[in-house]
mmCIF file of C-alpha atoms in Angstrom:
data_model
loop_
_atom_site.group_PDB
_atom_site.id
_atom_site.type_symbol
_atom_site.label_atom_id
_atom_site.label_comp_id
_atom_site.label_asym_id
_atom_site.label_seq_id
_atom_site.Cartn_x
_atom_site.Cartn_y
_atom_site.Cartn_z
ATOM 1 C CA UNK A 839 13.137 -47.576 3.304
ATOM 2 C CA UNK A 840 9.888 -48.665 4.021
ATOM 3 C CA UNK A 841 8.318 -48.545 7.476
ATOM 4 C CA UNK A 842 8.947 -52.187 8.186
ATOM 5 C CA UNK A 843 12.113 -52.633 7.070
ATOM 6 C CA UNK A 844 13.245 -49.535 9.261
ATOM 7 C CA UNK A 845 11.261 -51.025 12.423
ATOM 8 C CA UNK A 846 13.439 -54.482 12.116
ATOM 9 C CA UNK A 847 16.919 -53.150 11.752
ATOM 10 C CA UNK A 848 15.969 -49.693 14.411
ATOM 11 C CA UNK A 849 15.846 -51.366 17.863
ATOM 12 C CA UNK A 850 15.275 -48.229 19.910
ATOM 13 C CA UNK A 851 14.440 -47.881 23.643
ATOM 14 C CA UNK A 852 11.970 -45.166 24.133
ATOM 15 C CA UNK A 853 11.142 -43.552 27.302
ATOM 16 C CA UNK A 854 7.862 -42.581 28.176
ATOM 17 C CA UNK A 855 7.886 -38.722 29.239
ATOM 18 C CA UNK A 856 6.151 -38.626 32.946
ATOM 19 C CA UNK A 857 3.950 -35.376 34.583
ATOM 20 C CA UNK A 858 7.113 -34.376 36.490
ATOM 21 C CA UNK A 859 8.581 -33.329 33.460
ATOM 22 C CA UNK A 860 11.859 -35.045 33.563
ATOM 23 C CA UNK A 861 13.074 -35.156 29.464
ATOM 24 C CA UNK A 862 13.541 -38.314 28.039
ATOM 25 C CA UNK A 863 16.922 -39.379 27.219
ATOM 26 C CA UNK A 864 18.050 -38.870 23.891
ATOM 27 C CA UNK A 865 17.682 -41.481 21.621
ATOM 28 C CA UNK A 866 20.467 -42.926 19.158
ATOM 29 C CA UNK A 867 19.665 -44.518 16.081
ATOM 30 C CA UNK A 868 22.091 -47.825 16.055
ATOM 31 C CA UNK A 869 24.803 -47.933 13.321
ATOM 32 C CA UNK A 870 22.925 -50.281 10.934
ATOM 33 C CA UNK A 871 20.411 -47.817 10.717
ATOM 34 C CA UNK A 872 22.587 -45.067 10.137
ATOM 35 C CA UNK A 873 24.267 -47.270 7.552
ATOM 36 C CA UNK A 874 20.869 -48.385 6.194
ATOM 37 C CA UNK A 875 19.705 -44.935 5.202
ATOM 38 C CA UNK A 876 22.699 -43.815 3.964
ATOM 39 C CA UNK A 877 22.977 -46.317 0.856
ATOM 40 C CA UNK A 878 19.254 -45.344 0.371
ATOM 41 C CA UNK A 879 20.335 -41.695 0.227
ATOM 42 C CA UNK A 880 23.747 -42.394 -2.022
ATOM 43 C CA UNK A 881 21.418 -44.593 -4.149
ATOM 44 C CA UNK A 882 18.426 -41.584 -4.244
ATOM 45 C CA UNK A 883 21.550 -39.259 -5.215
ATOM 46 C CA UNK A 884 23.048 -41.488 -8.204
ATOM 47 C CA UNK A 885 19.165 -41.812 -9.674
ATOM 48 C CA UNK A 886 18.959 -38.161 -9.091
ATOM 49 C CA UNK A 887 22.285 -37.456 -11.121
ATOM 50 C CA UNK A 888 20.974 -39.652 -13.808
ATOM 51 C CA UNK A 889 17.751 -38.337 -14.146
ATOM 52 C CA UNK A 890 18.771 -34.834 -13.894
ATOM 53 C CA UNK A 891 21.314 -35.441 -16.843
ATOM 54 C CA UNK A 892 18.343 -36.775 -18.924
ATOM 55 C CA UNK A 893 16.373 -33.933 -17.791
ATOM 56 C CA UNK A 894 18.665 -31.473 -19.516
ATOM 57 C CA UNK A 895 18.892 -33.633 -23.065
ATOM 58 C CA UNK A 896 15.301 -34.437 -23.428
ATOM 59 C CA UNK A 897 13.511 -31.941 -20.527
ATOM 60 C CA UNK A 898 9.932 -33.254 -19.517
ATOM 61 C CA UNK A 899 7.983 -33.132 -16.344
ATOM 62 C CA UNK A 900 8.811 -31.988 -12.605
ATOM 63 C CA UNK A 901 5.953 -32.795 -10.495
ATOM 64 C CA UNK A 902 5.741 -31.993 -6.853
ATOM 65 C CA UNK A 903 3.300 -33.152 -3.968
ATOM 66 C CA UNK A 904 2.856 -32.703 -0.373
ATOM 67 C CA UNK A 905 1.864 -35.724 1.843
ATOM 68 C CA UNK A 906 -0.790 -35.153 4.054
ATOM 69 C CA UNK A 907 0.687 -34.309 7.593
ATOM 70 C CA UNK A 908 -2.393 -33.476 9.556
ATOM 71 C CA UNK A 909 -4.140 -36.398 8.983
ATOM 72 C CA UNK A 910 -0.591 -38.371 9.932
ATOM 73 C CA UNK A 911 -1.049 -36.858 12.775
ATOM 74 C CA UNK A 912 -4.938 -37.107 13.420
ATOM 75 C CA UNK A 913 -4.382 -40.895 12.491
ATOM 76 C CA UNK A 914 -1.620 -41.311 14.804
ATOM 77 C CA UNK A 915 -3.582 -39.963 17.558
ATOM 78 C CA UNK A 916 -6.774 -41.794 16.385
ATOM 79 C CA UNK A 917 -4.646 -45.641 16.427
ATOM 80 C CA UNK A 918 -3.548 -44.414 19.826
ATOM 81 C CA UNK A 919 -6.942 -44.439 21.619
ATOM 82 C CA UNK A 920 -7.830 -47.723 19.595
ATOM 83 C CA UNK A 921 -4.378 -49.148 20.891
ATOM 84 C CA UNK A 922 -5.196 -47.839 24.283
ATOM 85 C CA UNK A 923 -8.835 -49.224 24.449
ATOM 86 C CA UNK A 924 -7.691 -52.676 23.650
ATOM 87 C CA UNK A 925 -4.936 -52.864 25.692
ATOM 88 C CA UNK A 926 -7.701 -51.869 28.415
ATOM 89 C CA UNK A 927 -10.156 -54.336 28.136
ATOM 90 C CA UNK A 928 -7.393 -56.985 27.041
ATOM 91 C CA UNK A 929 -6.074 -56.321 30.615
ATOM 92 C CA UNK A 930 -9.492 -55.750 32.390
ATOM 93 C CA UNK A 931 -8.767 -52.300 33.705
ATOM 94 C CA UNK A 932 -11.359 -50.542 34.603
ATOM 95 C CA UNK A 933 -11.593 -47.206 33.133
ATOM 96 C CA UNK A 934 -13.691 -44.041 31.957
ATOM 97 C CA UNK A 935 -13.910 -41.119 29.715
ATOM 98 C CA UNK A 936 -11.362 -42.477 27.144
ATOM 99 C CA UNK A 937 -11.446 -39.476 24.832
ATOM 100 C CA UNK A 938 -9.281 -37.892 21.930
ATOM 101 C CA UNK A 939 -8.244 -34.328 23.393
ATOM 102 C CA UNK A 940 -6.129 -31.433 22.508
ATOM 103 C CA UNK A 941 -3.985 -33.641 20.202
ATOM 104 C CA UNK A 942 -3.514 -36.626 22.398
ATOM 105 C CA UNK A 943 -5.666 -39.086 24.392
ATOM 106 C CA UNK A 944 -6.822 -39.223 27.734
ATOM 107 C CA UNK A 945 -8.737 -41.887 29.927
ATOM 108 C CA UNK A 946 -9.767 -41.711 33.778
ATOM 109 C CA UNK A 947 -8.238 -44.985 35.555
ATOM 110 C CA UNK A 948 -9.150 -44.828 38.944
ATOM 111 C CA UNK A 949 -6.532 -47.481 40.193
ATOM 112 C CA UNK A 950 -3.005 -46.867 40.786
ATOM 113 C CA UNK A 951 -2.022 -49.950 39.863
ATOM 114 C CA UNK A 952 -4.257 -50.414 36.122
ATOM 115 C CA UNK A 953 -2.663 -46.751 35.404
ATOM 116 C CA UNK A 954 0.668 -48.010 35.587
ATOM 117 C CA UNK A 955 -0.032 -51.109 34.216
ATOM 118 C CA UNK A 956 -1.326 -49.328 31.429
ATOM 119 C CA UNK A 957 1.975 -46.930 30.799
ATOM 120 C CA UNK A 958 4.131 -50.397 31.143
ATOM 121 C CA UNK A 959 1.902 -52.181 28.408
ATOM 122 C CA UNK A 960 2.326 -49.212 26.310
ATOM 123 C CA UNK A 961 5.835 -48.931 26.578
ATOM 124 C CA UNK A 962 6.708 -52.234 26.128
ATOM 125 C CA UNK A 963 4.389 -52.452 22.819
ATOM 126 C CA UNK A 964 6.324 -48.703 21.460
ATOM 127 C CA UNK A 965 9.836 -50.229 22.436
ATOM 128 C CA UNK A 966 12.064 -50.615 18.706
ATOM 129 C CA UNK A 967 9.734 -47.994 17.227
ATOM 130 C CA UNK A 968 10.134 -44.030 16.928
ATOM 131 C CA UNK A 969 6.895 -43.810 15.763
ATOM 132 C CA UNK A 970 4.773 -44.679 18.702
ATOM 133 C CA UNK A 971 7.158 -43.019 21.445
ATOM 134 C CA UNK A 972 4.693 -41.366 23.933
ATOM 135 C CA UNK A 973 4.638 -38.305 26.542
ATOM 136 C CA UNK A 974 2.296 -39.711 29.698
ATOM 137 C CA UNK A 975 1.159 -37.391 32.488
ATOM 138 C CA UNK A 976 -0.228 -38.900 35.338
ATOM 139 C CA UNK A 977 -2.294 -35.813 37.002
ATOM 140 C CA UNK A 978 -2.117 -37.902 39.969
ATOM 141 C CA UNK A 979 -6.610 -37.782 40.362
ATOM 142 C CA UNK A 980 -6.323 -40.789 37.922
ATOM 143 C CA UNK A 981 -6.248 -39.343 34.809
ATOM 144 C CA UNK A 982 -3.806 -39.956 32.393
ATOM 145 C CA UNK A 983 -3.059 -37.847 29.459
ATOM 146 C CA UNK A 984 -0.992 -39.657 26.623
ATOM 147 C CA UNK A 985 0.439 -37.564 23.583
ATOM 148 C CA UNK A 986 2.776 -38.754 21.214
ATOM 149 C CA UNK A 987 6.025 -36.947 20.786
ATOM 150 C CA UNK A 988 7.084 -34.618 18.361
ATOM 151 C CA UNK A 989 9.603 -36.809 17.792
ATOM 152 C CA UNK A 990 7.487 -39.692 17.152
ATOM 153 C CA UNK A 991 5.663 -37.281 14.781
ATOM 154 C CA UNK A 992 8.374 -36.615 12.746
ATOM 155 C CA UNK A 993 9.409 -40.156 12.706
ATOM 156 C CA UNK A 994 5.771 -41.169 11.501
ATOM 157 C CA UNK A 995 6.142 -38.270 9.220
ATOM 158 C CA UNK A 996 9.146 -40.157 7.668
ATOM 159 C CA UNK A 997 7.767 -43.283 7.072
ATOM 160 C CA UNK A 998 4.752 -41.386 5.812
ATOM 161 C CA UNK A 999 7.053 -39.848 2.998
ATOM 162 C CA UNK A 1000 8.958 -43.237 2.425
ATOM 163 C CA UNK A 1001 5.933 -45.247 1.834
ATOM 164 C CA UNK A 1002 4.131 -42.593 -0.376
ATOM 165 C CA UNK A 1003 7.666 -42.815 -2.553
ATOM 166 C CA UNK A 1004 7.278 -46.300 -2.694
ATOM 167 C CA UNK A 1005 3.653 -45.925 -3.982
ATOM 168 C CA UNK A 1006 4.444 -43.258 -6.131
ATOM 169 C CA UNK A 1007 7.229 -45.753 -7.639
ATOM 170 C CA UNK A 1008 5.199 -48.574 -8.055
ATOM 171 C CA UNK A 1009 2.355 -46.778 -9.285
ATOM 172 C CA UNK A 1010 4.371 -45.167 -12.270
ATOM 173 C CA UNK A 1011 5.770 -48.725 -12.875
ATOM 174 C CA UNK A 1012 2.231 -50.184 -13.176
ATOM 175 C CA UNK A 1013 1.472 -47.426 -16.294
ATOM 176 C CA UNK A 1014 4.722 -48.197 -17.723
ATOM 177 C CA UNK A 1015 6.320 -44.769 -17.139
ATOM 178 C CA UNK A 1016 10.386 -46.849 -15.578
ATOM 179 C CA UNK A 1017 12.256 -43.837 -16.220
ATOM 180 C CA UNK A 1018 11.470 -41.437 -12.872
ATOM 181 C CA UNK A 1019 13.384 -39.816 -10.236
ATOM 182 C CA UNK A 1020 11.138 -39.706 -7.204
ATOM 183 C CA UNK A 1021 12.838 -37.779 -3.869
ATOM 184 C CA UNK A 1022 12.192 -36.624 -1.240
ATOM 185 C CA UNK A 1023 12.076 -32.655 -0.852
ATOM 186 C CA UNK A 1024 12.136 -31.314 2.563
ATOM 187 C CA UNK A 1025 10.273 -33.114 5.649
ATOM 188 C CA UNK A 1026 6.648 -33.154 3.515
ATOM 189 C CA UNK A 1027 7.164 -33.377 -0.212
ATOM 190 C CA UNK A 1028 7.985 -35.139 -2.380
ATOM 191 C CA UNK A 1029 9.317 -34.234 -6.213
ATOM 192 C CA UNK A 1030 9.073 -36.479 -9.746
ATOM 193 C CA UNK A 1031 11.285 -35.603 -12.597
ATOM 194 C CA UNK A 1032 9.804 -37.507 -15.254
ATOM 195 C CA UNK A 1033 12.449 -37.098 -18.588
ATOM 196 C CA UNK A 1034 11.010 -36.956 -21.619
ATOM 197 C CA UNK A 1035 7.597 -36.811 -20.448
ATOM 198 C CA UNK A 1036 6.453 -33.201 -21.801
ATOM 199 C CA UNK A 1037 2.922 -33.447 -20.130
ATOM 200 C CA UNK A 1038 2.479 -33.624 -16.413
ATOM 201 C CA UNK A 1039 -0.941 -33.747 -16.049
ATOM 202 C CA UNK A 1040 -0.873 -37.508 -17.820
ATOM 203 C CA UNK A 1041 1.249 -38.353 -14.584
ATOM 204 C CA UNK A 1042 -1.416 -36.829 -12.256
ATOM 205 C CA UNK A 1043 -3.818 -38.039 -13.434
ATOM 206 C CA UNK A 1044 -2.816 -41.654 -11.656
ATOM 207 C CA UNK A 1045 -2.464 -39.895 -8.551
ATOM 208 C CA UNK A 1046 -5.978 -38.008 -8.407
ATOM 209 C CA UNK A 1047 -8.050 -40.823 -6.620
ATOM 210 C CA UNK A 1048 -6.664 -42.862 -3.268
ATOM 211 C CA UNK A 1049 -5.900 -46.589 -3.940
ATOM 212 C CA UNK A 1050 -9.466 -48.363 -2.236
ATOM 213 C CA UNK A 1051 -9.186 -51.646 -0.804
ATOM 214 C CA UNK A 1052 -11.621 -52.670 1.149
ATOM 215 C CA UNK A 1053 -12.892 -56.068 2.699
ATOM 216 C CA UNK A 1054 -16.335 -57.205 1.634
ATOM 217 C CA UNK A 1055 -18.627 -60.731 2.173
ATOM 218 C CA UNK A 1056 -19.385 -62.463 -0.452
ATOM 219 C CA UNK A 1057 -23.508 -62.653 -1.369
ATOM 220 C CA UNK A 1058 -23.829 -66.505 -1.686
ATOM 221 C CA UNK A 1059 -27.826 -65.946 -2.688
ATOM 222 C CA UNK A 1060 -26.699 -66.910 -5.802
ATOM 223 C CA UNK A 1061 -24.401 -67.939 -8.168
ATOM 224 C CA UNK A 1062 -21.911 -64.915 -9.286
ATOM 225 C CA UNK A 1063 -22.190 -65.780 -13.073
ATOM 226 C CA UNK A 1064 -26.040 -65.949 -12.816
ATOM 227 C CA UNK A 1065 -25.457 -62.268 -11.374
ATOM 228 C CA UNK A 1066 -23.136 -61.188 -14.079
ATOM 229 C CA UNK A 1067 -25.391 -62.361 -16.651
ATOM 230 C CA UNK A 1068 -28.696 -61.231 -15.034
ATOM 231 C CA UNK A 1069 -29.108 -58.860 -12.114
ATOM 232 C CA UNK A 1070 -27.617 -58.722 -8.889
ATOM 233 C CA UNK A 1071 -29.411 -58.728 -5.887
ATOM 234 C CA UNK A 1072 -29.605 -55.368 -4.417
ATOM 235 C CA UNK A 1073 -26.551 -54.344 -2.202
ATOM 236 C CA UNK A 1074 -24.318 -56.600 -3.794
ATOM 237 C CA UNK A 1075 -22.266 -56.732 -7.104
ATOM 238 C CA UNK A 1076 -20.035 -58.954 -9.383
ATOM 239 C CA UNK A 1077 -16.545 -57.677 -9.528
ATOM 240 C CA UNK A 1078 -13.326 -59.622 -11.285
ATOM 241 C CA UNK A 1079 -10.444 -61.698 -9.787
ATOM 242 C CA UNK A 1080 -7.242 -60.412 -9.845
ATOM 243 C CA UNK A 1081 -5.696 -63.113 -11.756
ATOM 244 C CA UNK A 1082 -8.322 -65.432 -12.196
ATOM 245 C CA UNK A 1083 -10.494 -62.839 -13.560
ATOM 246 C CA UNK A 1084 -13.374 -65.328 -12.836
ATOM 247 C CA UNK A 1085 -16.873 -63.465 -11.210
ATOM 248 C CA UNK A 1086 -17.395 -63.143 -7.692
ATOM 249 C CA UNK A 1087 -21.147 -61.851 -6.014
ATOM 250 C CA UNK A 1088 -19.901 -59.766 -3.279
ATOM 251 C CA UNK A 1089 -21.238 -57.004 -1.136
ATOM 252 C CA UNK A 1090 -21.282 -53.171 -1.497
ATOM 253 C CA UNK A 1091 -20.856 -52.377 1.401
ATOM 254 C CA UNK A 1092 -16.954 -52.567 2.791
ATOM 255 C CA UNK A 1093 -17.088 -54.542 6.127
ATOM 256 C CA UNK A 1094 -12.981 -53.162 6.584
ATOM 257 C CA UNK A 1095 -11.162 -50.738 4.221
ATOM 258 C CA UNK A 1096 -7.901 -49.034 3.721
ATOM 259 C CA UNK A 1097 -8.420 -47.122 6.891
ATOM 260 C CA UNK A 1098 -8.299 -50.047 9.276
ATOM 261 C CA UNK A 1099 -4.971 -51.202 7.863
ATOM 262 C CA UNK A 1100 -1.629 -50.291 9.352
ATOM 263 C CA UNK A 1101 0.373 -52.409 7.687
ATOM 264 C CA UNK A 1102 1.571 -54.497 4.937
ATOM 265 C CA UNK A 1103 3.831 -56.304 3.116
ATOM 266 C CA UNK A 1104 5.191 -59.434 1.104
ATOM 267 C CA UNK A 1105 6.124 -62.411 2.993
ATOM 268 C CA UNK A 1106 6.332 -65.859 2.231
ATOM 269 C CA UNK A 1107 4.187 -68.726 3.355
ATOM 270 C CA UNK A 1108 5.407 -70.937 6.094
ATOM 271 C CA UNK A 1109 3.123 -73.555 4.622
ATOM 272 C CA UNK A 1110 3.605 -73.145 0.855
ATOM 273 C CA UNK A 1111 6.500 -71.573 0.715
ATOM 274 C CA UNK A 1112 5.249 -69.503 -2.052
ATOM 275 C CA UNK A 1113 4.595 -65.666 -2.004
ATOM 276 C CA UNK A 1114 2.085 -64.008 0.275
ATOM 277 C CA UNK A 1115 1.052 -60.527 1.790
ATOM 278 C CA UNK A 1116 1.184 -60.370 5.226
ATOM 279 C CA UNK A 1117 -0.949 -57.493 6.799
ATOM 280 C CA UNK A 1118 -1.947 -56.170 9.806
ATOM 281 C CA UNK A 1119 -4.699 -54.247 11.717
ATOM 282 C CA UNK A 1120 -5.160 -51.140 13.560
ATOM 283 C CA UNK A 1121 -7.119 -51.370 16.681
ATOM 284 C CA UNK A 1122 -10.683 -50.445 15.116
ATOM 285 C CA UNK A 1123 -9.920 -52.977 12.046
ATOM 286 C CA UNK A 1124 -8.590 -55.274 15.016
ATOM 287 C CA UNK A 1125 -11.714 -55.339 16.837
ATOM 288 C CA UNK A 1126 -13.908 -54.730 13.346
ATOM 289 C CA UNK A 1127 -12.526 -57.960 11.961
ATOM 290 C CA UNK A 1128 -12.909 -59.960 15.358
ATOM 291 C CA UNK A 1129 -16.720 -59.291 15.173
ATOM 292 C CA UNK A 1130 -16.911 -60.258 11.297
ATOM 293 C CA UNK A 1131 -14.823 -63.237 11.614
ATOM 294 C CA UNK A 1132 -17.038 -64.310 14.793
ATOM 295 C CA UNK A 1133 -20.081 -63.903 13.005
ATOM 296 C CA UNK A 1134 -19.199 -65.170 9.505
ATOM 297 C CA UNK A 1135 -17.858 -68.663 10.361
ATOM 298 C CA UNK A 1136 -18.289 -71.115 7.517
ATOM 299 C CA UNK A 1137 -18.403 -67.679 4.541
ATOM 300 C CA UNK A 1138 -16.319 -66.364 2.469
ATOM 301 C CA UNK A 1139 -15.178 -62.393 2.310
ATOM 302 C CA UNK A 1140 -13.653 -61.505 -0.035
ATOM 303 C CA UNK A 1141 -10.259 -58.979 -0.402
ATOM 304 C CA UNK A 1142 -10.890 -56.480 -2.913
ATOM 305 C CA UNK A 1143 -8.074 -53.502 -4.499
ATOM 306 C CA UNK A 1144 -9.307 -51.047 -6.649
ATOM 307 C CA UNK A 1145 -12.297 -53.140 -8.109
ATOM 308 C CA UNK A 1146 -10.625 -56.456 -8.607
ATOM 309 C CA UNK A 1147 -10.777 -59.028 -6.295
ATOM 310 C CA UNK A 1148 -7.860 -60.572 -5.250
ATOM 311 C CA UNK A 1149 -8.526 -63.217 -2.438
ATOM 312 C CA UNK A 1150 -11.733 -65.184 -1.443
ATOM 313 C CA UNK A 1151 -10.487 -66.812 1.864
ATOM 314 C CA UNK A 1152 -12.923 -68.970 3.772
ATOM 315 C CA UNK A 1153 -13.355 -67.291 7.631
ATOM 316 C CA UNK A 1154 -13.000 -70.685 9.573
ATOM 317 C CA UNK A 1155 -12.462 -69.576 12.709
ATOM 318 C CA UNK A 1156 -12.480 -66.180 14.558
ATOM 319 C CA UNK A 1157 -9.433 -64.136 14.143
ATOM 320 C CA UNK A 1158 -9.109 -61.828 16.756
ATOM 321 C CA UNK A 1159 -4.842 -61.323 16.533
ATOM 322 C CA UNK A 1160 -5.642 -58.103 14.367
ATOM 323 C CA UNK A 1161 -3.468 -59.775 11.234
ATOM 324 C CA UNK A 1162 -3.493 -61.803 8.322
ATOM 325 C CA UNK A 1163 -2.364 -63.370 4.978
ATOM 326 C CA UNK A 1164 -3.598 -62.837 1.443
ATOM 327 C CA UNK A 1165 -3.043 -65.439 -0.653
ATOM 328 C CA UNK A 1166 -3.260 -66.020 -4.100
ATOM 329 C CA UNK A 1167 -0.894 -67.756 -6.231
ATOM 330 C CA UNK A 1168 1.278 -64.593 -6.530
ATOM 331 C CA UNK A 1169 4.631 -64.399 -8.071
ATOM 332 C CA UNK A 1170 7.329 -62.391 -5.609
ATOM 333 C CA UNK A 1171 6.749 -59.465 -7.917
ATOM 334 C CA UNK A 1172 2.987 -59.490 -7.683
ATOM 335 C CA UNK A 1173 3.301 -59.817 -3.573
ATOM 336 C CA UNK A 1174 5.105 -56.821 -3.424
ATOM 337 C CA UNK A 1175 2.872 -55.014 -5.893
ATOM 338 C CA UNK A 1176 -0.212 -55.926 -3.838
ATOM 339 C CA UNK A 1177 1.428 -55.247 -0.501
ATOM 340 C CA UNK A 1178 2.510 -51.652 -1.631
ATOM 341 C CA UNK A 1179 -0.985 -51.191 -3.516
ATOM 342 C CA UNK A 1180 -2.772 -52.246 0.002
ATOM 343 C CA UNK A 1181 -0.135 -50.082 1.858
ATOM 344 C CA UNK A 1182 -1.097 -47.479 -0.454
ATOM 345 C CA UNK A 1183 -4.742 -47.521 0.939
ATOM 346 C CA UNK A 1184 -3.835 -47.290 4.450
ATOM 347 C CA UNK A 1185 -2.224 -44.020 3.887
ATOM 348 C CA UNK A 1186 -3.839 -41.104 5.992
ATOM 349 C CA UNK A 1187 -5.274 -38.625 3.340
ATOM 350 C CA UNK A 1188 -4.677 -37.766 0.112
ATOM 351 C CA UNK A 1189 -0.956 -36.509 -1.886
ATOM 352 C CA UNK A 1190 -1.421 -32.565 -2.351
ATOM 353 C CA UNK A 1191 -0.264 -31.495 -5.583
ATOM 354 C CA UNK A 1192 1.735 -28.543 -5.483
ATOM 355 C CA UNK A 1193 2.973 -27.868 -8.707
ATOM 356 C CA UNK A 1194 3.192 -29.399 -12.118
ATOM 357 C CA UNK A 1195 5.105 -27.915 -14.947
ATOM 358 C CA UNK A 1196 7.179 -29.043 -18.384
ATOM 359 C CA UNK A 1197 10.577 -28.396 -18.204
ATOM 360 C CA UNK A 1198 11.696 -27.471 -21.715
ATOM 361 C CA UNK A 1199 15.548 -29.182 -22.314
ATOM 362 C CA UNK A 1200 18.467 -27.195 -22.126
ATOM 363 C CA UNK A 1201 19.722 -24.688 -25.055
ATOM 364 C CA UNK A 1202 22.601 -26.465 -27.196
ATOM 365 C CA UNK A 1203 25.598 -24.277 -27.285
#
């Protein structure tokens, strides 16, 4: 399940943990949760069966990587102090020291009243999802120390593992490789039985570099087939559309990239009606892509995925929401392709390999 879908259907209430220790209450998932990940998990367990029984006939490949967990966590820690600053200076709280400390964050508010205004904002923005539950201690001198909760770890963990499956899936089905079991294994791995397949390393080998997306300006010095046939100016280059394949002048240098993303997904246009991807900011890319927008009125940037560019929006006016749409005559397949390709990008660090290894098929009797 990917994060998104398990953030509509799981409405939790989450508590924030306060100085005086009291523990927050424990939290229930609601049935249609429950329900939700349970078909996922008979449905991982039938693929699982099948695969294994090819595995045996044919043997191949068993891959297995480890998501990265410390940056999950040095990310998670790193979107809280953006989400904090925002909320801030969205509120006009006055405030100092706002520093990442001892695996958490902690700012000096001197007023009682922009301190609790604060932990209200911040609970009210967490409520419906595990991820961002918090611990807040309120040393009562005006600082506040937020953390988030090991059990908003392990949910962020989770989703970690879920949307690196669902890259991992739509990766192989980009090279053509349909016939995979990809599972889960334990709270940080992840393990690929590939039948068939006698050589691994032709599987990792997709996997060795991080999906790059990245958000760039477009160089409108000159025309972009002048620079394809010619010489581009310096700091800029000509890359390909995504569909249209057609030349576009655009900057080195990435204005936004993966990092800044925190989400995204297919959608559909309330315009058009026809297939989008809908994304979404952290608080750096939030703030990052207020100040482009502001300054860049009138241009065009351009939306670029490994190399290929695949929108060239027009900035008309600043956005400052911290979300967006990429458009560009997609099919419903291709939406979801690009959604879990930019997904892909935003996710903290690297996949680990572990171990790769062909799995010779089983003796006949």
């Amino acid at each position: 399940m990917t994060t998104r879908s398990r953030n509509r259907i799981t409405k939790l209430i989450l508590a924030l943990a306060m100085a005086s220790a009291i523990a927050a209450p424990a939290v229930t998932l609601p049935q249609a949760a429950i329900a939700a990940d349970s078909q996922i998990d008979k449905m991982r367990a039938k693929i699982a069966a099948f695969i294994g029984d090819k595995m045996e006939k044919l043997g191949g490949s068993r891959i297995v990587y480890k998501v990265d967990s410390d940056g999950m966590r040095e990310s998670a820690v790193t979107d809280l102090r953006d989400e904090v600053y925002k909320t801030l200076r969205e509120s006009k709280i006055a405030f100092s020291g706002l520093a990442i400390r001892d695996g958490g964050v902690e700012v000096k508010i001197a007023d009682a009243k922009g301190r609790e205004e604060l932990k209200r904002k911040l609970a009210s923005a967490a409520e419906g999802l595990p991820s961002h539950a918090l611990a807040v201690t309120d040393t009562g001198d005006g600082l506040l120390k937020l953390k988030p909760t090991d059990a908003a770890l392990a949910a962020g963990l989770h989703d970690l593992v879920d949307d690196s499956i669902a890259m991992i899936e739509q990766r192989l089905k980009d090279a053509g490789i349909n016939l995979a079991s990809v599972q889960p294994d334990g709270t940080d791995r992840i393990r690929i039985f590939l039948p068939g397949m006698m050589e691994p390393e032709r599987v990792t080998a997709i996997f060795a570099t991080k999906v790059k997306v990245s958000f760039r300006l477009v160089d409108l010095s000159m025309p972009a087939e002048q620079a394809q046939s010619g010489t581009p100016p310096a700091g800029s280059e000509v890359l390909l559309g995504f569909k249209d394949k057609r030349p576009y002048l655009v900057a080195r240098d990435s204005a936004l990239d993966g990092d800044d993303i925190s989400y995204a997904g297919p959608a559909m246009s309330s315009s058009t009606n026809e297939p989008i991807v809908s994304f979404r900011f952290n608080g750096r890319g939030t703030r990052r892509f207020a100040h482009i927008t502001e300054e860049n009125i009138g241009k065009p940037f351009t939306i670029v995925l490994d190399g290929k560019v695949i929108s060239a929006p027009v900035i008309r006016e600043p956005i400052t929401g911290g979300s967006g749409q990429i458009s560009g005559n997609f099919t419903l397949e291709e939406a979801n392709s690009v959604a879990m390709m930019v997904r892909a990008g935003a996710l903290p660090g690297h996949l680990g390999l572990v171990d790769q290894q062909a799995v010779q098929p089983a003796a006949k009797p």
